[in-house]
Short mmCIF file of C-alpha atoms in Angstrom, two decimals:
data_model
loop_
_atom_site.label_atom_id
_atom_site.label_comp_id
_atom_site.label_asym_id
_atom_site.label_seq_id
_atom_site.Cartn_x
_atom_site.Cartn_y
_atom_site.Cartn_z
CA ALA U 55 0.00 0.00 0.00
CA GLN U 56 1.12 3.53 -0.71
CA SER U 57 2.24 5.29 2.44
CA VAL U 58 4.39 8.03 3.86
CA THR U 59 6.19 7.86 7.19
CA GLN U 60 7.42 10.78 9.21
CA LEU U 61 10.05 9.71 11.72
CA GLY U 62 9.52 11.44 15.05
CA SER U 63 6.23 12.95 16.08
CA HIS U 64 8.06 15.65 18.05
CA VAL U 65 11.35 17.36 17.24
CA SER U 66 12.93 20.03 19.44
CA VAL U 67 15.79 22.27 18.37
CA SER U 68 17.43 25.38 19.73
CA GLU U 69 17.06 28.70 17.94
CA GLY U 70 19.77 28.95 15.30
CA ALA U 71 20.29 25.19 15.07
CA LEU U 72 19.73 22.99 12.04
CA VAL U 73 16.21 21.73 11.48
CA LEU U 74 15.87 18.21 10.04
CA LEU U 75 12.45 16.62 9.67
CA ARG U 76 12.40 13.14 8.18
CA CYS U 77 10.01 11.72 5.62
CA ASN U 78 10.12 8.37 3.85
CA TYR U 79 7.67 7.07 1.30
CA SER U 80 6.82 3.69 -0.10
CA SER U 81 6.61 3.61 -3.84
CA SER U 82 7.38 1.55 -6.90
CA VAL U 83 6.86 4.53 -9.19
CA PRO U 84 8.24 8.06 -9.02
CA PRO U 85 6.05 10.06 -6.67
CA TYR U 86 5.13 13.69 -6.28
CA LEU U 87 6.19 14.86 -2.83
CA PHE U 88 5.08 17.78 -0.69
CA TRP U 89 5.77 19.43 2.63
CA TYR U 90 3.10 21.48 4.40
CA VAL U 91 3.24 23.54 7.59
CA GLN U 92 0.38 24.03 10.03
CA TYR U 93 0.57 26.78 12.63
CA PRO U 94 -1.64 26.46 15.73
CA ASN U 95 -5.34 26.84 14.99
CA GLN U 96 -4.69 27.44 11.29
CA GLY U 97 -4.95 25.48 8.08
CA LEU U 98 -2.02 23.94 6.28
CA GLN U 99 0.21 25.93 3.97
CA LEU U 100 2.27 24.46 1.16
CA LEU U 101 6.00 24.81 1.92
CA LEU U 102 7.43 23.13 -1.15
CA LYS U 103 6.85 20.37 -3.67
CA TYR U 104 8.88 17.91 -5.74
CA THR U 105 7.47 17.02 -9.13
CA SER U 106 10.37 15.22 -10.86
CA ALA U 107 12.44 18.27 -11.74
CA ALA U 108 15.47 19.20 -9.62
CA THR U 109 16.03 16.83 -6.70
CA LEU U 110 16.82 19.70 -4.32
CA VAL U 111 13.71 21.77 -3.86
CA LYS U 112 13.67 25.19 -2.22
CA GLY U 113 10.54 26.39 -0.49
CA ILE U 114 9.29 29.31 1.50
CA ASN U 115 10.71 30.56 4.80
CA GLY U 116 14.20 29.18 4.07
CA PHE U 117 13.18 25.53 4.00
CA GLU U 118 14.41 23.04 1.44
CA ALA U 119 14.06 19.32 0.83
CA GLU U 120 16.04 16.79 -1.14
CA PHE U 121 14.51 13.89 -3.04
CA LYS U 122 16.66 10.77 -2.70
CA LYS U 123 15.26 7.94 -4.75
CA SER U 124 17.76 5.38 -3.44
CA GLU U 125 16.63 6.09 0.11
CA THR U 126 12.97 6.76 -0.75
CA SER U 127 13.30 9.89 1.34
CA PHE U 128 12.30 13.54 1.15
CA HIS U 129 13.68 15.11 4.31
CA LEU U 130 12.98 18.76 5.13
CA THR U 131 15.81 20.98 6.34
CA LYS U 132 16.49 24.54 7.36
CA PRO U 133 20.00 25.70 8.27
CA SER U 134 19.01 27.93 11.17
CA ALA U 135 15.80 27.57 13.16
CA HIS U 136 13.78 30.59 14.13
CA MET U 137 11.21 30.79 16.91
CA SER U 138 8.52 31.41 14.29
CA ASP U 139 9.23 27.99 12.75
CA ALA U 140 7.48 26.27 15.66
CA ALA U 141 4.57 24.46 14.05
CA GLU U 142 3.46 21.05 12.82
CA TYR U 143 4.92 19.84 9.56
CA PHE U 144 3.30 17.31 7.24
CA CYS U 145 4.90 15.33 4.45
CA ALA U 146 2.57 14.15 1.68
CA VAL U 147 2.89 11.98 -1.41
CA SER U 148 0.90 11.56 -4.59
CA TYR U 149 1.57 8.89 -7.16
CA ASN U 150 -0.06 10.49 -10.16
CA GLN U 151 -0.84 14.01 -11.19
CA GLY U 152 -4.33 14.78 -10.02
CA GLY U 153 -4.22 11.90 -7.60
CA LYS U 154 -5.04 11.87 -3.96
CA LEU U 155 -2.41 13.16 -1.54
CA ILE U 156 -1.49 10.76 1.25
CA PHE U 157 -0.35 12.66 4.32
CA GLY U 158 2.05 11.55 7.01
CA GLN U 159 1.04 11.80 10.63
CA GLY U 160 2.92 15.05 11.13
CA THR U 161 5.96 16.19 13.12
CA GLU U 162 5.62 18.90 15.71
CA LEU U 163 8.64 21.18 15.74
CA SER U 164 9.50 23.08 18.91
CA VAL U 165 12.16 25.80 18.92
CA LYS U 166 13.84 26.64 22.20
CA PRO U 167 15.31 30.10 22.82
CA ASP M 151 -6.75 38.35 -0.81
CA ALA M 152 -8.61 37.05 2.24
CA GLY M 153 -7.49 33.48 1.67
CA VAL M 154 -9.77 30.48 1.87
CA ILE M 155 -12.79 31.31 4.02
CA GLN M 156 -14.65 28.69 5.99
CA SER M 157 -17.74 28.97 8.12
CA PRO M 158 -18.61 28.30 10.80
CA ARG M 159 -15.28 28.02 12.65
CA HIS M 160 -16.85 25.91 15.36
CA GLU M 161 -19.98 23.80 15.28
CA VAL M 162 -21.47 21.80 18.11
CA THR M 163 -24.50 19.70 17.29
CA GLU M 164 -26.41 16.72 18.53
CA MET M 165 -26.32 13.32 16.93
CA GLY M 166 -28.87 13.04 14.15
CA GLN M 167 -28.83 16.69 13.21
CA GLU M 168 -27.89 18.01 9.79
CA VAL M 169 -24.61 19.93 9.57
CA THR M 170 -23.57 22.18 6.69
CA LEU M 171 -20.03 23.45 6.36
CA ARG M 172 -19.24 26.25 3.93
CA CYS M 173 -16.18 27.26 1.96
CA LYS M 174 -15.21 30.18 -0.22
CA PRO M 175 -12.02 29.42 -2.17
CA ILE M 176 -9.42 31.96 -3.21
CA SER M 177 -10.68 33.91 -6.21
CA GLY M 178 -9.44 32.44 -9.48
CA HIS M 179 -8.52 29.04 -8.09
CA ASN M 180 -10.14 26.25 -10.05
CA SER M 181 -9.45 23.32 -7.70
CA LEU M 182 -11.17 22.83 -4.36
CA PHE M 183 -10.56 20.13 -1.79
CA TRP M 184 -12.35 19.06 1.40
CA TYR M 185 -10.20 17.34 4.03
CA ARG M 186 -10.95 15.93 7.46
CA GLN M 187 -8.38 15.85 10.27
CA THR M 188 -8.58 13.64 13.34
CA MET M 189 -6.00 12.46 15.83
CA MET M 190 -6.60 8.84 14.94
CA ARG M 191 -6.68 9.05 11.15
CA GLY M 192 -4.72 12.22 10.42
CA LEU M 193 -5.60 14.17 7.27
CA GLU M 194 -7.94 12.50 4.81
CA LEU M 195 -9.15 13.80 1.47
CA LEU M 196 -12.93 13.66 1.30
CA ILE M 197 -13.57 15.14 -2.14
CA TYR M 198 -11.79 17.09 -4.87
CA PHE M 199 -13.49 19.45 -7.35
CA ASN M 200 -11.95 20.86 -10.49
CA ASN M 201 -13.81 23.62 -12.35
CA ASN M 202 -16.79 22.95 -10.05
CA VAL M 203 -16.98 19.27 -11.09
CA PRO M 204 -16.30 16.49 -8.56
CA ILE M 205 -13.22 14.61 -9.74
CA ASP M 206 -12.52 12.28 -6.83
CA ASP M 207 -15.08 11.56 -4.12
CA SER M 208 -13.66 8.21 -3.08
CA GLY M 209 -12.85 9.58 0.36
CA MET M 210 -16.42 10.48 1.24
CA PRO M 211 -17.13 8.14 4.16
CA GLU M 212 -20.68 7.15 3.32
CA ASP M 213 -23.98 8.37 1.97
CA ARG M 214 -24.46 10.61 4.97
CA PHE M 215 -21.85 12.93 3.47
CA SER M 216 -22.48 15.06 0.41
CA ALA M 217 -20.62 17.96 -1.17
CA LYS M 218 -21.62 20.51 -3.76
CA MET M 219 -19.90 23.28 -5.66
CA PRO M 220 -22.62 25.28 -7.42
CA ASN M 221 -20.16 27.92 -8.63
CA ALA M 222 -16.48 28.79 -8.58
CA SER M 223 -16.73 30.78 -5.38
CA PHE M 224 -18.69 28.52 -3.06
CA SER M 225 -18.80 24.96 -1.84
CA THR M 226 -20.67 23.10 0.89
CA LEU M 227 -20.09 19.87 2.75
CA LYS M 228 -23.21 18.43 4.33
CA ILE M 229 -23.54 15.64 6.88
CA GLN M 230 -27.02 14.25 7.42
CA PRO M 231 -27.56 12.71 9.89
CA SER M 232 -24.48 13.52 11.93
CA GLU M 233 -22.86 10.99 14.28
CA PRO M 234 -20.32 11.40 17.11
CA ARG M 235 -17.64 9.73 14.99
CA ASP M 236 -17.92 12.64 12.53
CA SER M 237 -16.32 14.91 15.12
CA ALA M 238 -13.17 16.32 13.51
CA VAL M 239 -11.68 19.44 11.98
CA TYR M 240 -12.84 19.88 8.41
CA PHE M 241 -10.59 21.84 6.08
CA CYS M 242 -11.31 23.34 2.72
CA ALA M 243 -8.37 24.05 0.42
CA SER M 244 -8.02 25.60 -3.01
CA SER M 245 -5.41 25.80 -5.72
CA PHE M 246 -4.63 26.46 -9.37
CA ARG M 247 -3.24 22.93 -9.49
CA ASP M 248 -4.47 19.43 -8.77
CA TYR M 249 -2.97 19.50 -5.29
CA PRO M 250 -4.02 21.81 -2.44
CA GLY M 251 -2.01 24.99 -2.08
CA TYR M 252 -3.89 27.00 0.50
CA PHE M 253 -6.04 25.66 3.30
CA GLY M 254 -8.72 27.52 5.18
CA PRO M 255 -8.65 27.79 8.97
CA GLY M 256 -10.96 24.80 9.34
CA THR M 257 -14.28 24.08 10.99
CA ARG M 258 -14.07 22.22 14.28
CA LEU M 259 -17.14 19.97 14.41
CA THR M 260 -18.28 18.32 17.63
CA VAL M 261 -21.20 15.92 17.50
CA THR M 262 -22.57 14.95 20.90
#
């Protein structure tokens, strides 16, 4: 079955430290991959997407993600965390254009001063 | 732009009652999505419209759920009759693409 796994339901980093949120997918065909961010009491916002172009994708707010087919991964990174990055982050996968997105369970990011 | 607008933001109703959730997508977007979020099941796509036409409704739980998009600026999700297991946050999202770009703030539904 198609699925996406986010490793770690909670991640805590210090302000200024590297942010690394992990996402792995199961697939036998090239997927479309997405990262969304959800701030408290708000809807999700698209951070970035991979659609088979460049493997390193840059998104909003300084985030980027790298598609690694050999590892079936699409980890989200940011070089330096900011307090405003505290939110829940969702990885999602789609296996055909126009197809249903399958969301991971989410990773809550906390940023300590 | 005001973003995706959903109403009401909170709804508390008794089992058996009809519930109608409303969504106004971002002007110009031609794709609209209804999602449901629960702790147990996470985010689930209920239905996806493109140019006001339902494209994928395979996520609609059962006949108690129905969704309409009479025009490009309005959509409704109706539950009749409602049940306690329908309690969740319901999100509407819109986009120019076939994946959601912008989500509304959600409607938190509680069925007692």
